[in-house]
Coordinates of C-alpha atoms and ligand atoms in Angstrom, one line a residue:
M1306 CA -26.8 7.7 11.2
M1307 CA -25.7 4.3 10.1
T1308 CA -26.4 1.8 12.8
E1309 CA -25.7 -2.0 12.9
E1310 CA -29.0 -3.7 13.4
R1311 CA -30.9 -6.9 12.3
T1312 CA -34.1 -7.7 10.6
L1313 CA -36.3 -10.7 9.9
M1314 CA -37.2 -12.0 6.4
L1315 CA -39.6 -14.8 5.6
V1316 CA -39.6 -16.3 2.1
K1317 CA -43.3 -17.1 1.9
P1318 CA -44.9 -20.4 0.6
D1319 CA -45.2 -18.9 -3.0
G1320 CA -41.5 -17.9 -3.0
V1321 CA -40.4 -21.3 -1.8
A1322 CA -42.7 -23.2 -4.2
S1323 CA -41.6 -21.2 -7.2
G1324 CA -37.9 -21.7 -6.4
H1325 CA -36.8 -18.2 -5.5
V1326 CA -35.1 -18.8 -2.2
G1327 CA -31.7 -18.7 -3.9
D1328 CA -32.6 -15.5 -5.7
V1329 CA -33.6 -13.8 -2.5
I1330 CA -30.4 -14.9 -0.7
T1331 CA -28.3 -13.8 -3.6
R1332 CA -29.8 -10.3 -3.4
I1333 CA -29.2 -10.1 0.3
E1334 CA -25.5 -11.2 0.0
N1335 CA -24.9 -9.0 -3.0
R1336 CA -25.7 -6.0 -0.8
R1337 CA -23.1 -7.3 1.7
F1338 CA -25.7 -8.1 4.4
K1339 CA -25.0 -11.2 6.6
I1340 CA -27.5 -14.0 7.1
T1341 CA -26.8 -14.9 10.7
A1342 CA -29.5 -17.6 11.1
I1343 CA -31.7 -19.5 8.6
R1344 CA -34.3 -22.2 8.9
T1345 CA -37.0 -23.9 6.9
L1346 CA -40.3 -24.6 8.7
T1347 CA -44.1 -24.7 8.1
A1348 CA -45.8 -22.0 10.1
S1349 CA -48.5 -22.9 12.6
P1350 CA -51.7 -20.8 12.9
E1351 CA -50.6 -19.9 16.4
E1352 CA -47.2 -18.6 15.3
L1353 CA -48.8 -16.6 12.5
R1354 CA -51.3 -14.9 14.8
V1355 CA -48.4 -13.6 16.9
H1356 CA -46.5 -12.6 13.8
Y1357 CA -49.4 -10.8 12.2
Q1358 CA -51.0 -9.6 15.5
Q1359 CA -52.0 -6.3 13.9
L1360 CA -54.0 -8.0 11.2
V1361 CA -55.8 -10.8 13.1
G1362 CA -59.0 -8.8 13.3
K1363 CA -59.2 -8.0 9.6
S1364 CA -61.7 -9.7 7.2
F1365 CA -58.9 -10.9 5.0
Y1366 CA -56.9 -12.6 7.9
S1367 CA -58.2 -16.1 7.3
G1368 CA -56.9 -15.9 3.7
I1369 CA -53.5 -14.9 5.0
E1370 CA -53.5 -17.8 7.5
D1371 CA -54.5 -20.3 4.8
F1372 CA -51.8 -19.0 2.5
M1373 CA -49.0 -18.7 5.0
T1374 CA -49.6 -22.2 6.4
S1375 CA -50.0 -23.8 3.0
G1376 CA -46.3 -24.9 2.6
P1377 CA -42.8 -24.5 3.9
I1378 CA -41.3 -21.1 4.4
V1379 CA -37.7 -20.0 5.0
A1380 CA -37.0 -17.7 7.9
M1381 CA -33.8 -15.6 8.1
I1382 CA -32.1 -13.2 10.4
I1383 CA -30.2 -10.6 8.4
S1384 CA -27.6 -8.2 9.9
G1385 CA -26.0 -5.0 8.7
S1386 CA -26.0 -1.3 8.7
D1387 CA -29.5 0.1 8.3
V1388 CA -30.6 -3.3 7.3
V1389 CA -34.3 -2.9 8.3
E1390 CA -34.9 0.0 5.8
S1391 CA -32.7 -1.5 3.1
I1392 CA -34.4 -4.8 3.1
R1393 CA -37.8 -3.1 3.1
K1394 CA -36.8 -1.2 0.0
M1395 CA -35.5 -4.4 -1.6
T1396 CA -38.8 -6.1 -0.7
G1397 CA -41.0 -3.5 -2.4
P1398 CA -44.7 -2.5 -1.8
T1399 CA -47.3 -4.9 -0.4
D1400 CA -49.3 -5.2 -3.6
P1401 CA -47.1 -7.0 -6.1
A1402 CA -49.0 -5.4 -9.0
E1403 CA -47.6 -2.1 -7.7
A1404 CA -44.1 -3.4 -7.0
P1405 CA -41.4 -1.9 -9.3
A1406 CA -39.0 -4.1 -11.3
G1407 CA -35.8 -4.5 -9.2
T1408 CA -37.7 -5.3 -6.0
I1409 CA -38.1 -8.9 -4.8
R1410 CA -41.9 -8.6 -5.0
G1411 CA -41.8 -6.8 -8.4
D1412 CA -39.5 -9.4 -9.9
F1413 CA -40.7 -12.7 -8.4
A1414 CA -44.4 -12.5 -7.5
R1415 CA -46.4 -14.8 -9.9
G1416 CA -49.9 -13.5 -9.7
W1417 CA -52.5 -11.5 -7.9
G1418 CA -56.2 -10.8 -7.9
D1419 CA -58.7 -12.5 -5.7
G1420 CA -57.7 -14.0 -2.4
P1421 CA -54.7 -13.3 -0.1
I1422 CA -51.9 -11.3 -1.6
Q1423 CA -49.0 -13.7 -2.5
N1424 CA -46.0 -11.4 -2.4
V1425 CA -43.0 -13.8 -2.0
V1426 CA -41.4 -12.4 1.1
H1427 CA -42.1 -10.7 4.4
S1428 CA -39.6 -8.2 5.9
S1429 CA -39.8 -6.4 9.3
D1430 CA -41.0 -2.7 9.1
S1431 CA -39.0 -1.4 12.1
I1432 CA -36.2 -2.4 14.5
E1433 CA -38.9 -3.0 17.1
S1434 CA -40.9 -5.3 14.8
A1435 CA -37.7 -7.1 13.8
E1436 CA -36.8 -7.9 17.4
R1437 CA -40.4 -9.0 18.2
E1438 CA -40.6 -11.2 15.1
I1439 CA -37.2 -12.8 15.5
K1440 CA -38.4 -14.2 18.9
I1441 CA -41.3 -15.9 17.1
W1442 CA -39.3 -17.7 14.4
F1443 CA -36.0 -18.1 16.3
P1444 CA -37.0 -18.7 19.9
D1445 CA -33.5 -19.8 20.8
E1446 CA -31.8 -16.6 19.6
K1447 CA -30.8 -13.9 22.0
Ligands
TYD1603 P1 -48.8 -5.6 5.8 O1 -48.0 -5.8 7.1 O2 -49.8 -4.5 5.7 O3 -47.8 -5.5 4.5 P2 -46.3 -5.8 4.3 O4 -46.2 -7.3 4.2 O5 -45.9 -5.1 3.0 O6 -45.5 -5.3 5.5 O7 -49.6 -7.0 5.5 C1 -49.1 -8.2 5.8 C2 -49.4 -9.2 4.7 O8 -50.8 -9.4 4.7 C3 -49.1 -8.7 3.3 O9 -47.8 -8.9 2.9 C4 -50.1 -9.4 2.5 C5 -51.3 -9.6 3.4 N1 -52.4 -8.7 3.1 C6 -53.5 -9.1 2.3 O10 -53.6 -10.3 1.9 N2 -54.5 -8.2 2.0 C7 -54.5 -6.9 2.4 O11 -55.4 -6.1 2.2 C8 -53.3 -6.5 3.2 C9 -53.2 -5.0 3.7 C10 -52.3 -7.4 3.5

């Protein structure tokens, strides 16, 4: 069933630094999804720990924190039919080396190897995650 819903996307520090904010927004708009809120910010370690609560205990978490707080990010709320699943598909797999051409990660990630994975964007993996994550980055949104 097609349901109207919303999701959260973050353009991560690598995506902003390499100039792909416009490319990401164009892909979203070309699919007729609506960006209903957008802001640029630099994430704090505290916000990130809430956002990545399921990863905080992992050995690689400090690398994620260093990377995600290393520069500005762009946070967006995106609305539309089945938007959570559609944006996840457009995002592509976590490892950019495995991300197919045509996905945001496959087309725009610059490098991988040692250290935290730098994969251009985050997108929520479920409606519940989206609503939880929207509260972190858009505390004034209903
Ligand atoms: P995860 O939520 O598993 O992936 P996704 O972003 O595709 O939903 O992980 C969150 C981020 O953590 C991921 O985008 C990159 C980083 N990460 C690593 O740096 N190393 C890892 O081994 C994993 C699993 C994730």
